[in-house]
GROMACS .gro file of C-alpha atoms in nm:
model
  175
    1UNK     CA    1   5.846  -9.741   4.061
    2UNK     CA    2   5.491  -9.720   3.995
    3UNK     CA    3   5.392  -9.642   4.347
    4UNK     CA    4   5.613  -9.352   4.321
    5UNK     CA    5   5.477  -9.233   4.017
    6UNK     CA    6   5.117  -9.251   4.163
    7UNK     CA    7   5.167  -9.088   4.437
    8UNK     CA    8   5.390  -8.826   4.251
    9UNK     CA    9   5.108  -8.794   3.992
   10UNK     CA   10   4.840  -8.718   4.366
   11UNK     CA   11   5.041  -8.488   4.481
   12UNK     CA   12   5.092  -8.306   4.185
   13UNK     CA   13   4.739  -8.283   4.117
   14UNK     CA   14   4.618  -8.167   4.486
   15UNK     CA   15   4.932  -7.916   4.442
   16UNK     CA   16   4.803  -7.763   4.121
   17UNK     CA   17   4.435  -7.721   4.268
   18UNK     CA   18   4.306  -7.365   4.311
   19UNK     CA   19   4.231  -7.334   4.707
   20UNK     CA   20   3.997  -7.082   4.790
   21UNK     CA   21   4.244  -6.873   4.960
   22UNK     CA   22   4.374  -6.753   4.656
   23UNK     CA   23   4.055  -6.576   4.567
   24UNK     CA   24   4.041  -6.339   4.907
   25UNK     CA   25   4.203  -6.022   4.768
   26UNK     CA   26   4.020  -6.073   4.437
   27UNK     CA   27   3.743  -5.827   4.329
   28UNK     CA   28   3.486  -5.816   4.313
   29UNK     CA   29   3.398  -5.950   4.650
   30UNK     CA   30   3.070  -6.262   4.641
   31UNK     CA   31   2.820  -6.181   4.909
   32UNK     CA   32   2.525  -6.444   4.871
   33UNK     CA   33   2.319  -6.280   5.080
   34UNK     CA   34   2.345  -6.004   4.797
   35UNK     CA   35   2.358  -6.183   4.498
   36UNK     CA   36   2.102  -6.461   4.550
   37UNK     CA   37   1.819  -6.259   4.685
   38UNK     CA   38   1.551  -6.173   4.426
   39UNK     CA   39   1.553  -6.307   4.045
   40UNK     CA   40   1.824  -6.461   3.887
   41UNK     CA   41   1.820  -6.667   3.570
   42UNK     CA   42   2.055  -6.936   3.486
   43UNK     CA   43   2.157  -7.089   3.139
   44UNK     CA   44   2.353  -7.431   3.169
   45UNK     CA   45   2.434  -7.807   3.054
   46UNK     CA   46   2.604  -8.103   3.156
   47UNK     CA   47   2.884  -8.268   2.949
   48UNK     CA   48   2.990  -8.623   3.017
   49UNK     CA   49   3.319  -8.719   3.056
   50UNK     CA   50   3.435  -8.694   2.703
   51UNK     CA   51   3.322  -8.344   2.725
   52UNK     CA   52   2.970  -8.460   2.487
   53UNK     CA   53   2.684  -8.219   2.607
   54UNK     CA   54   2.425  -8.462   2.705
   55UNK     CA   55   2.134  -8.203   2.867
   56UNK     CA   56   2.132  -7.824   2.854
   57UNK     CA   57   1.870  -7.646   3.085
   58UNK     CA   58   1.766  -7.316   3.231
   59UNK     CA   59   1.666  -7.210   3.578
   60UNK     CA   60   1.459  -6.946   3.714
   61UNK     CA   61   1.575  -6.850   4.070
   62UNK     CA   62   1.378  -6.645   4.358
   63UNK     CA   63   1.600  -6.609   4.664
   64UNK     CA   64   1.480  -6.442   4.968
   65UNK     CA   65   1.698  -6.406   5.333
   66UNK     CA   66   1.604  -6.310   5.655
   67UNK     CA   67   1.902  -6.235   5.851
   68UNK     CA   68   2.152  -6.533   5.791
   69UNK     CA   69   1.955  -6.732   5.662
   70UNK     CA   70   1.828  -6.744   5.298
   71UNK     CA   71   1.604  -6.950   5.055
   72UNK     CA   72   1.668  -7.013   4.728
   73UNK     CA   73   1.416  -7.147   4.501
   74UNK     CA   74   1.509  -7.292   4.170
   75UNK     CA   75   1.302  -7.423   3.889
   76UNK     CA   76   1.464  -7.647   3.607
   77UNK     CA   77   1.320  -7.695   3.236
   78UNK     CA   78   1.536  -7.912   3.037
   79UNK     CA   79   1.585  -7.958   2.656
   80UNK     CA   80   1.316  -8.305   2.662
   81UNK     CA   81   1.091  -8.050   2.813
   82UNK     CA   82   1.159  -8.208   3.190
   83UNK     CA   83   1.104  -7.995   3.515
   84UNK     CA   84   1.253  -8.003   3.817
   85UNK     CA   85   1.212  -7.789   4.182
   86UNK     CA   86   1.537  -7.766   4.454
   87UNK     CA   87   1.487  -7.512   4.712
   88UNK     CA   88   1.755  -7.475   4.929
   89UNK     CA   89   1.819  -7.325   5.251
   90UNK     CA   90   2.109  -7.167   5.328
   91UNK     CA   91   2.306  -7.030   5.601
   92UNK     CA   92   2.586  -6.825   5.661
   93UNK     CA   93   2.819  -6.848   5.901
   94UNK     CA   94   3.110  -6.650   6.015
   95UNK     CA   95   3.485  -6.655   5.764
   96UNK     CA   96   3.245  -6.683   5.432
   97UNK     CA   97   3.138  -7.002   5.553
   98UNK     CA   98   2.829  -7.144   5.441
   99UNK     CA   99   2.561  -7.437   5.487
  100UNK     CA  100   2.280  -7.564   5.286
  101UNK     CA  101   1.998  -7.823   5.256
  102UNK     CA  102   1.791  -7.952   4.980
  103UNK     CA  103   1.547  -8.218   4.977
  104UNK     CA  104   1.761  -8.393   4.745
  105UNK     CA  105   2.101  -8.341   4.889
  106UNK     CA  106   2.199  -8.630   5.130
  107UNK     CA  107   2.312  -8.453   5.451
  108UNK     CA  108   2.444  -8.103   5.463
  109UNK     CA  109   2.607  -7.891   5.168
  110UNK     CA  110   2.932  -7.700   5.288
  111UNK     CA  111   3.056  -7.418   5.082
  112UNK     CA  112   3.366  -7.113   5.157
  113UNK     CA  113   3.329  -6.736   4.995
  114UNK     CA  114   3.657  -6.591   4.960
  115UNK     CA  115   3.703  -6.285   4.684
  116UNK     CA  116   3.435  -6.370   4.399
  117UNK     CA  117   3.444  -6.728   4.435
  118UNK     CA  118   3.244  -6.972   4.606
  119UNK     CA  119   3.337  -7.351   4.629
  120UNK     CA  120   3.015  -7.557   4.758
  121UNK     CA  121   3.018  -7.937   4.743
  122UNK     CA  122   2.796  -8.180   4.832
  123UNK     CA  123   2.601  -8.506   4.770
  124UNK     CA  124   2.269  -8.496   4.555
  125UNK     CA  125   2.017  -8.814   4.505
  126UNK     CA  126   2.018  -8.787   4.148
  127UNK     CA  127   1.754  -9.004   3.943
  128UNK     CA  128   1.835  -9.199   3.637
  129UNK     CA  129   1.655  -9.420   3.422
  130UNK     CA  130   1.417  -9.486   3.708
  131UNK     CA  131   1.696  -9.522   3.986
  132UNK     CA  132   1.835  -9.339   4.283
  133UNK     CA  133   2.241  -9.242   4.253
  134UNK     CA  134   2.398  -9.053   4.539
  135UNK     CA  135   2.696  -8.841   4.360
  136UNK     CA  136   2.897  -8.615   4.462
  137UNK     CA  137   2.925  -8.219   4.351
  138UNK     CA  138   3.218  -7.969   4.359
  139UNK     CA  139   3.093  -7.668   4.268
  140UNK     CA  140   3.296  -7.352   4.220
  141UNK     CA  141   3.141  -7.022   4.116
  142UNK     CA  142   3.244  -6.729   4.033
  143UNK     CA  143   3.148  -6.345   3.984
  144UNK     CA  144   3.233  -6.167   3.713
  145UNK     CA  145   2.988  -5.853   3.751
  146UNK     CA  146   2.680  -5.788   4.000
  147UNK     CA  147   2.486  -5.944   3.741
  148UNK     CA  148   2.693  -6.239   3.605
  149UNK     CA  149   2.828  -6.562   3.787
  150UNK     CA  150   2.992  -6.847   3.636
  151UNK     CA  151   2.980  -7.209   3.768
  152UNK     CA  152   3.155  -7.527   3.696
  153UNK     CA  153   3.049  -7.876   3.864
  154UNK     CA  154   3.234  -8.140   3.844
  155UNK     CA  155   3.043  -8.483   3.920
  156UNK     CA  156   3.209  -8.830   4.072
  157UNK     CA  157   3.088  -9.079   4.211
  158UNK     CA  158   3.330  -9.299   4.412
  159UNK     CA  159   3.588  -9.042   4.312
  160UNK     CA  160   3.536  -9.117   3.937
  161UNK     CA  161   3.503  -8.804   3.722
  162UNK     CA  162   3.115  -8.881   3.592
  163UNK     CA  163   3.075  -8.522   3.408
  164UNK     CA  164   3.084  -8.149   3.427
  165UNK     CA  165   2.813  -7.859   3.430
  166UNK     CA  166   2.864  -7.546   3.355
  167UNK     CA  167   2.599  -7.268   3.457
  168UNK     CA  168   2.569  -6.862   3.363
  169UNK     CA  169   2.376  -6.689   3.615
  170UNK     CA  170   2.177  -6.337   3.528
  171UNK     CA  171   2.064  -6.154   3.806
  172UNK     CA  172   1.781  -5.936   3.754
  173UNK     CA  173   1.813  -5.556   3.844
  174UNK     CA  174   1.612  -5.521   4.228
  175UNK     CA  175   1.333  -5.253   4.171
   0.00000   0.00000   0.00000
């Protein structure tokens, strides 16, 4: 009996999962290429699993593309006064599919545009306390306006839930 109910409970939850298909005919449409290229500021934090905001941060974002393939620069300052630099590049392929690398991100990032939403998941080498953790991101982000994009992380590591960010992007007017 308690097989079943696992496996009922697994099934359940990959049934109830949004798939990114159900985003296509939603407006209005994510193009990256658009979106990230020139300033965009981001407000964010990361809650644990109990939901306890641990870090809040900001970002300041400069993403440039030539052709299909784009940079995006991002700059971190975190409450303690921490900084951090990613800058990924990113490429896009044909169906909204998309690649990226990091210095930081163990292999090869692989994300899906469909509609306004964007799922993107990969690994990052994430320091703590003086150590090295590989964990793993689902990101899924989302465009409310040609200036505003929501996204929410989740975090695992071995499949455990580990935490949750949430991030508003604000992207600057191009002049």
């Amino acid at each position: 009996m308690r097989i079943f109910l696992v496996i009922l409970t697994s099934f359940l939850m990959v049934a109830c999962s949004a798939r990114i298909e159900d985003y296509r005919s939603m407006q209005p449409a994510l193009d990256l290429q658009e979106y990230f290229d020139g300033n965009i500021t981001a407000w964010g934090q990361f809650q644990d699993r109990s939901g306890m905001v641990i870090k809040r941060f900001r970002v300041d974002m400069t993403g440039t593309w030539v052709g299909n393939e784009g940079t995006l620069d991002e700059r971190f300052t975190y409450d303690d006064g921490s900084t951090q630099q990613r800058i990924w590049k990113i490429k896009k392929h044909d169906n909204g599919r998309y690649t990226g690398r990091a210095d930081d991100v163990i292999g090869e990032a692989q994300g899906m545009a469909a509609g306004p939403a964007l799922q993107w998941s990969y690994t990052l080498a994430l320091p703590v306390d003086g150590k090295i953790y590989n964990v793993r991101f689902n990101d899924w982000m989302y465009l409310h306006d040609k200036h505003t994009m929501i996204n929410r992380a989740v975090m695992s590591k071995f499949g455990v839930k580990l935490g949750e960010i949430t991030l508003t992007f604000r992207k600057e007017d191009s002049k």
